[in-house]
Short mmCIF file of C-alpha atoms in Angstrom, two decimals:
data_model
loop_
_atom_site.label_atom_id
_atom_site.label_comp_id
_atom_site.label_asym_id
_atom_site.label_seq_id
_atom_site.Cartn_x
_atom_site.Cartn_y
_atom_site.Cartn_z
CA PRO I 1 38.18 30.86 -41.84
CA ARG I 2 41.53 30.02 -43.42
CA ALA I 3 44.21 32.37 -44.65
CA GLU I 4 45.86 32.23 -48.07
CA ASP I 5 48.52 29.82 -46.78
CA GLY I 6 45.83 27.37 -45.73
CA LYS I 7 46.24 27.93 -42.02
CA PHE I 8 43.39 28.95 -39.81
CA ALA I 9 43.20 32.68 -39.59
CA ALA I 10 42.90 34.34 -36.22
CA ARG I 11 39.41 35.40 -35.34
CA GLU I 12 38.86 39.08 -35.71
CA GLU I 13 38.30 40.85 -32.49
CA GLN I 14 34.69 41.84 -31.94
CA SER I 15 33.63 45.16 -30.72
CA SER I 16 31.72 45.48 -27.47
CA GLU I 17 28.51 46.13 -29.44
CA GLU I 18 28.97 42.93 -31.47
CA GLN I 19 29.70 40.92 -28.36
CA ALA I 20 26.57 42.28 -26.67
CA GLU I 21 24.47 41.48 -29.76
CA GLU I 22 25.88 37.94 -29.93
CA ALA I 23 25.25 37.38 -26.23
CA SER I 24 21.66 38.59 -26.54
CA SER I 25 21.03 36.24 -29.48
CA GLU I 26 22.02 33.19 -27.42
CA THR I 27 19.00 31.62 -25.74
CA PRO I 28 19.83 30.58 -22.20
CA GLU I 29 18.74 27.12 -21.19
CA VAL I 30 15.97 27.31 -18.63
CA PRO I 31 15.88 24.32 -16.28
CA VAL I 32 12.58 22.45 -16.50
CA THR I 33 11.03 21.50 -13.20
CA PRO I 34 9.33 18.07 -13.21
CA GLU I 35 5.59 18.19 -12.67
CA THR I 36 4.27 16.22 -9.73
CA TRP I 37 1.87 13.45 -10.73
CA GLY I 38 -0.63 11.79 -8.45
CA TYR I 39 -4.29 11.18 -7.85
CA ALA I 40 -7.05 12.32 -5.53
CA ALA I 41 -9.17 9.99 -3.40
CA ASP I 42 -11.27 10.38 -0.28
CA GLY I 43 -10.69 14.13 -0.30
CA GLN I 44 -6.89 13.77 -0.19
CA ARG I 45 -4.06 14.15 -2.69
CA TYR I 46 -1.54 11.34 -3.18
CA ASP I 47 1.69 12.10 -5.10
CA VAL I 48 3.36 9.01 -6.55
CA GLY I 49 5.68 10.30 -9.28
CA THR I 50 6.83 13.12 -11.54
CA VAL I 51 6.33 13.92 -15.22
CA LEU I 52 9.11 15.43 -17.34
CA ASP I 53 8.97 15.74 -21.13
CA GLY I 54 5.96 13.45 -21.22
CA VAL I 55 7.73 10.68 -19.29
CA LEU I 56 6.24 9.49 -16.01
CA SER I 57 8.84 8.53 -13.39
CA ILE I 58 7.80 6.56 -10.33
CA SER I 59 10.20 5.87 -7.47
CA ALA I 60 10.82 2.26 -6.51
CA ASP I 61 9.18 2.62 -3.10
CA GLN I 62 5.93 3.70 -4.78
CA VAL I 63 5.73 0.70 -7.13
CA PRO I 64 4.03 -1.60 -4.59
CA HIS I 65 1.52 1.16 -3.89
CA ILE I 66 0.67 1.45 -7.60
CA GLN I 67 0.47 -2.33 -7.93
CA GLN I 68 -1.91 -2.46 -4.99
CA LEU I 69 -4.13 0.20 -6.55
CA LEU I 70 -4.24 -1.67 -9.85
CA SER I 71 -4.97 -4.95 -8.09
CA GLU I 72 -7.81 -3.49 -6.06
CA GLY I 73 -9.16 -1.71 -9.12
CA ARG I 74 -9.16 -4.93 -11.13
CA HIS I 75 -10.76 -6.76 -8.20
CA HIS I 76 -13.53 -4.19 -7.80
CA GLN I 77 -14.02 -4.14 -11.54
CA GLY I 78 -14.61 -7.90 -11.49
CA ASN I 79 -17.15 -7.57 -8.68
CA TRP I 80 -18.82 -4.68 -10.44
CA GLN I 81 -19.09 -6.70 -13.65
CA ARG I 82 -20.68 -9.62 -11.81
CA GLU I 83 -23.16 -7.35 -10.08
CA ARG I 84 -23.86 -5.55 -13.34
CA GLN I 85 -24.53 -8.82 -15.14
CA GLU I 86 -26.85 -9.96 -12.36
CA SER I 87 -28.72 -6.65 -12.39
CA GLN I 88 -28.95 -6.71 -16.17
CA ARG I 89 -30.37 -10.24 -16.06
CA GLN I 90 -33.01 -9.17 -13.55
CA VAL I 91 -33.90 -6.12 -15.62
CA GLU I 92 -34.24 -8.21 -18.78
CA ALA I 93 -36.44 -10.73 -16.95
CA ALA I 94 -38.66 -7.95 -15.61
CA ARG I 95 -38.84 -6.34 -19.05
CA ALA I 96 -39.88 -9.68 -20.59
CA GLU I 97 -42.61 -10.10 -17.97
CA VAL I 98 -43.91 -6.59 -18.62
CA THR I 99 -43.92 -7.20 -22.37
CA ALA I 100 -45.78 -10.49 -21.95
CA ALA I 101 -48.31 -8.90 -19.60
CA GLU I 102 -48.92 -6.06 -22.04
CA ALA I 103 -49.42 -8.50 -24.90
CA THR I 104 -51.89 -10.50 -22.80
CA ARG I 105 -53.80 -7.39 -21.83
CA GLN I 106 -54.05 -6.23 -25.43
CA SER I 107 -55.16 -9.67 -26.57
CA LEU I 108 -57.91 -9.76 -23.94
CA MET I 109 -59.08 -6.26 -24.83
CA ASP I 110 -59.31 -7.22 -28.49
CA GLU I 111 -61.21 -10.38 -27.61
CA PHE I 112 -63.67 -8.54 -25.35
CA GLU I 113 -64.27 -5.93 -28.02
CA ARG I 114 -64.99 -8.65 -30.57
CA VAL I 115 -67.40 -10.40 -28.20
CA ALA I 116 -69.15 -7.13 -27.41
CA ASN I 117 -69.91 -6.64 -31.10
CA LEU I 118 -71.38 -10.11 -31.61
CA GLY I 119 -75.04 -10.57 -32.35
CA GLU I 120 -77.36 -12.58 -30.13
CA ASP I 121 -77.03 -15.82 -32.11
CA GLU I 122 -73.25 -15.42 -32.46
CA LEU I 123 -72.91 -14.59 -28.77
CA ALA I 124 -74.90 -17.71 -27.84
CA ASP I 125 -72.60 -19.86 -29.98
CA TYR I 126 -69.52 -18.13 -28.50
CA MET I 127 -70.65 -18.75 -24.92
CA ALA I 128 -71.41 -22.38 -25.71
CA GLY I 129 -67.93 -22.83 -27.18
CA LEU I 130 -66.32 -20.99 -24.26
CA ARG I 131 -68.12 -23.24 -21.81
CA SER I 132 -66.83 -26.34 -23.52
CA LYS I 133 -63.24 -25.05 -23.86
CA TRP I 134 -62.98 -23.34 -20.46
CA PRO I 135 -61.16 -26.20 -18.70
CA GLN I 136 -58.39 -26.10 -21.33
CA ILE I 137 -58.21 -22.29 -21.27
CA LYS I 138 -58.02 -22.23 -17.48
CA SER I 139 -55.35 -24.92 -17.39
CA ALA I 140 -53.22 -23.08 -19.97
CA ALA I 141 -53.51 -19.80 -18.06
CA GLU I 142 -52.53 -21.46 -14.81
CA ALA I 143 -49.58 -23.16 -16.48
CA LYS I 144 -48.38 -19.87 -17.94
CA GLY I 145 -48.66 -18.16 -14.57
CA ALA I 146 -46.83 -21.05 -12.98
CA ASP I 147 -44.06 -20.72 -15.55
CA SER I 148 -43.63 -17.05 -14.71
CA ARG I 149 -43.54 -17.80 -11.02
CA ASN I 150 -41.16 -20.68 -11.58
CA SER I 151 -38.77 -18.46 -13.52
CA ALA I 152 -38.59 -16.04 -10.60
CA VAL I 153 -38.20 -18.89 -8.13
CA ILE I 154 -35.48 -20.48 -10.23
CA ALA I 155 -33.54 -17.22 -10.35
CA GLU I 156 -33.84 -16.82 -6.58
CA ASN I 157 -32.78 -20.42 -6.04
CA GLU I 158 -29.71 -19.96 -8.23
CA GLN I 159 -28.66 -16.91 -6.27
CA TYR I 160 -29.30 -18.70 -2.97
CA LYS I 161 -27.28 -21.72 -4.09
CA ARG I 162 -24.39 -19.52 -5.17
CA GLU I 163 -24.36 -17.64 -1.86
CA LYS I 164 -24.64 -20.92 0.04
CA GLN I 165 -21.75 -22.35 -1.94
CA GLU I 166 -19.65 -19.29 -1.14
CA ARG I 167 -20.40 -19.65 2.57
CA GLU I 168 -19.45 -23.32 2.46
CA LEU I 169 -16.22 -22.57 0.62
CA GLU I 170 -15.22 -19.65 2.85
CA PRO I 171 -13.46 -21.74 5.57
CA GLN I 172 -11.49 -23.62 2.90
CA VAL I 173 -10.51 -20.41 1.15
CA LEU I 174 -9.38 -18.77 4.40
CA ASN I 175 -7.39 -21.85 5.39
CA SER I 176 -5.75 -21.96 1.97
CA LEU I 177 -5.07 -18.22 2.19
CA GLU I 178 -3.25 -18.57 5.51
CA THR I 179 -1.17 -21.50 4.23
CA GLU I 180 -0.23 -19.84 0.96
CA MET I 181 0.76 -16.61 2.70
CA VAL I 182 3.34 -18.49 4.76
CA LYS I 183 4.70 -20.22 1.65
CA ILE I 184 4.93 -16.97 -0.27
CA ARG I 185 6.83 -15.24 2.54
CA GLU I 186 9.29 -18.11 2.88
CA SER I 187 9.95 -18.28 -0.88
CA ASP I 188 10.52 -14.54 -1.38
CA GLN I 189 13.39 -12.91 0.51
CA ARG I 190 11.85 -9.45 0.08
CA LEU I 191 8.78 -10.55 2.05
CA GLN I 192 10.69 -11.98 4.99
CA VAL I 193 10.64 -8.54 6.61
CA LEU I 194 6.94 -9.08 7.31
CA THR I 195 6.24 -9.54 10.99
CA GLN I 196 3.45 -11.64 12.45
CA GLN I 197 1.47 -8.45 12.92
CA ASP I 198 1.99 -7.61 9.24
CA MET I 199 0.78 -11.07 8.22
CA GLN I 200 -2.35 -10.60 10.30
CA LEU I 201 -2.91 -7.25 8.62
CA VAL I 202 -2.64 -8.80 5.15
CA PHE I 203 -4.92 -11.67 6.15
CA GLY I 204 -7.52 -9.26 7.50
CA ARG I 205 -7.48 -7.14 4.35
CA LEU I 206 -7.86 -10.13 2.04
CA SER I 207 -10.37 -12.10 4.11
CA GLY I 208 -12.79 -9.18 4.02
CA ASN I 209 -13.83 -10.20 0.51
CA VAL I 210 -13.56 -13.96 0.13
CA ARG I 211 -15.47 -14.01 -3.14
CA GLY I 212 -12.90 -11.71 -4.71
CA LEU I 213 -10.14 -14.21 -3.86
CA MET I 214 -11.77 -17.00 -5.87
CA VAL I 215 -10.89 -17.29 -9.55
CA THR I 216 -11.19 -19.94 -12.22
CA ASP I 217 -8.30 -22.00 -13.57
CA GLN I 218 -8.02 -19.29 -16.24
CA SER I 219 -7.55 -16.57 -13.56
CA LEU I 220 -10.99 -15.16 -14.34
CA PRO I 221 -13.51 -14.07 -11.68
CA TRP I 222 -15.31 -17.14 -10.34
CA GLN I 223 -19.01 -17.13 -11.24
CA GLY I 224 -20.14 -20.08 -9.11
CA GLU I 225 -19.39 -22.80 -11.65
CA GLY I 226 -16.59 -25.32 -11.33
CA THR I 227 -13.91 -25.46 -8.66
CA PRO I 228 -12.59 -22.06 -7.54
CA TRP I 229 -8.88 -21.33 -7.16
CA LEU I 230 -7.13 -18.93 -4.81
CA ASP I 231 -5.92 -15.77 -6.54
CA ILE I 232 -2.20 -16.12 -5.67
CA PRO I 233 -1.04 -13.03 -7.64
CA GLN I 234 -3.46 -10.86 -5.69
CA VAL I 235 -2.22 -12.29 -2.38
CA THR I 236 1.40 -11.69 -3.42
CA ARG I 237 0.73 -8.09 -4.43
CA GLU I 238 -0.96 -7.41 -1.10
CA MET I 239 2.01 -8.85 0.79
CA GLU I 240 4.48 -6.85 -1.31
CA TYR I 241 2.58 -3.66 -0.56
CA VAL I 242 2.60 -4.23 3.22
CA ALA I 243 6.27 -5.27 3.05
CA SER I 244 7.13 -1.97 1.36
CA LEU I 245 5.36 -0.12 4.17
CA ARG I 246 7.27 -2.15 6.76
CA GLY I 247 10.58 -1.44 5.01
CA ARG I 248 9.97 2.30 4.98
CA GLN I 249 8.93 2.25 8.62
CA THR I 250 12.01 0.25 9.63
CA LYS I 251 14.29 2.62 7.72
CA GLN I 252 12.67 5.63 9.35
CA GLU I 253 12.95 4.07 12.81
CA SER I 254 16.64 3.28 12.23
CA THR I 255 17.31 6.86 11.16
CA THR I 256 15.46 8.20 14.19
CA GLU I 257 17.30 5.85 16.56
CA ALA I 258 20.69 6.84 15.11
CA ALA I 259 19.82 10.51 15.53
CA LYS I 260 18.80 9.91 19.15
CA LYS I 261 22.06 8.13 19.91
CA SER I 262 24.06 10.89 18.27
CA ASN I 263 22.26 13.55 20.28
CA ALA I 264 22.69 11.59 23.50
CA ALA I 265 26.42 11.18 22.82
CA GLU I 266 26.82 14.90 22.29
CA LEU I 267 24.94 15.69 25.50
CA THR I 268 26.88 13.22 27.68
CA GLU I 269 30.31 13.90 26.19
CA THR I 270 32.67 15.60 28.71
CA LYS I 271 36.25 16.81 28.25
CA ALA I 272 38.90 14.93 30.22
CA PRO I 273 40.69 17.06 32.90
CA PRO I 274 44.36 17.91 32.25
CA ALA I 275 46.84 15.41 33.57
CA VAL I 276 48.47 16.38 36.88
CA LYS I 277 51.72 14.83 37.97
CA ALA I 278 51.65 13.81 41.60
CA THR I 279 54.54 14.84 43.81
CA THR I 280 55.39 13.06 46.99
CA THR I 281 57.37 14.16 49.97
CA ALA I 282 59.66 11.82 51.72
CA THR I 283 58.30 10.76 55.07
CA SER I 284 60.07 9.71 58.14
CA ALA I 285 59.30 6.14 57.24
CA SER I 286 61.12 6.38 53.90
CA SER I 287 63.96 8.75 54.96
CA PRO I 288 66.52 7.85 57.62
CA ALA I 289 66.38 9.91 60.82
CA LYS I 290 69.07 12.55 61.18
CA ARG I 291 71.23 12.43 64.27
CA PHE I 292 73.12 15.32 65.90
CA LYS I 293 76.85 14.91 65.87
CA PRO I 294 79.00 17.70 67.30
CA SER I 295 82.06 18.75 65.41
CA LYS I 296 85.47 17.70 66.54
CA GLY I 297 87.15 19.86 69.15
CA ALA I 298 83.93 21.74 69.92
CA THR I 299 83.61 23.31 73.31
CA ALA I 300 80.50 23.21 75.46
CA GLU I 301 79.41 26.61 74.19
CA THR I 302 80.03 25.60 70.58
CA VAL I 303 78.08 22.37 71.04
CA THR I 304 75.09 24.33 72.34
CA GLU I 305 75.10 26.58 69.29
CA GLU I 306 75.41 23.61 66.93
CA MET I 307 72.45 21.90 68.61
CA ASP I 308 70.30 25.02 68.16
CA ASP I 309 71.24 25.17 64.48
CA PHE I 310 70.46 21.43 64.10
CA PHE I 311 66.94 21.69 65.52
CA ASP I 312 66.23 24.86 63.53
CA ALA I 313 67.14 23.00 60.34
CA MET I 314 64.79 20.10 61.21
CA GLU I 315 61.83 22.42 61.73
CA VAL I 316 62.26 23.86 58.22
#
């Protein structure tokens, strides 16, 4: 608020009751804890990110894992669709055979009922006509049965040819897989951390389902028609996933090794002893030998006393 002179007026002092009421009206901000997001598979729980305010956050080291899951899911979905289409085709063929057999049965029952109600003269004419037409009727029935058998045989032959073609293509696919893996690793610096053991692991995982590696030139699941192509994106995703595992393992090993060295340094560290200055005593080799020299004018008695004093001093 402003005073009459236009300047801001000082805020009126609040009583303790007003301050308490104002403090109680303020809503404190409660920190929101992100919710862990993951999935369950094979009886285990895998956490790959967190959810906060409806936003899913995934750490960078989990991205290859998610990509691998999506790749395998798409791969299995393609296989499932192929198997489903094959099963559906077989079911439809069986349903058509059952429908045709039911129609034939009903037609025969109607014909037998009509013949059973014929009179003697009509029955004689019917039998005469049947006798004359029997070769054609028999031939048509045999042809129809042959067609049904041929349809089943054709379907089996198609499946056999497709499986045979896959077996023949398998060595070429595996050879191409090994070659392309080396090229992919050399062209991507992130994948150069892969060891030979890692490459063998990737090759083993991918070679377990050769059919899933074959796609058309439109990157669609190969159905046995045309020339198949190697699914390079799937190979790359598999290598990226294993490379991420190798990177995490290397980082963990480096941390562990650094901790071991630090602990070893602390255990082997010893304090240096205090410096001690060495003192030396002059030896007879470094100091000239003292000689007794009597004082001038000394008598024999005085000389004897001086000699005793001289030798006493040398002993000290």
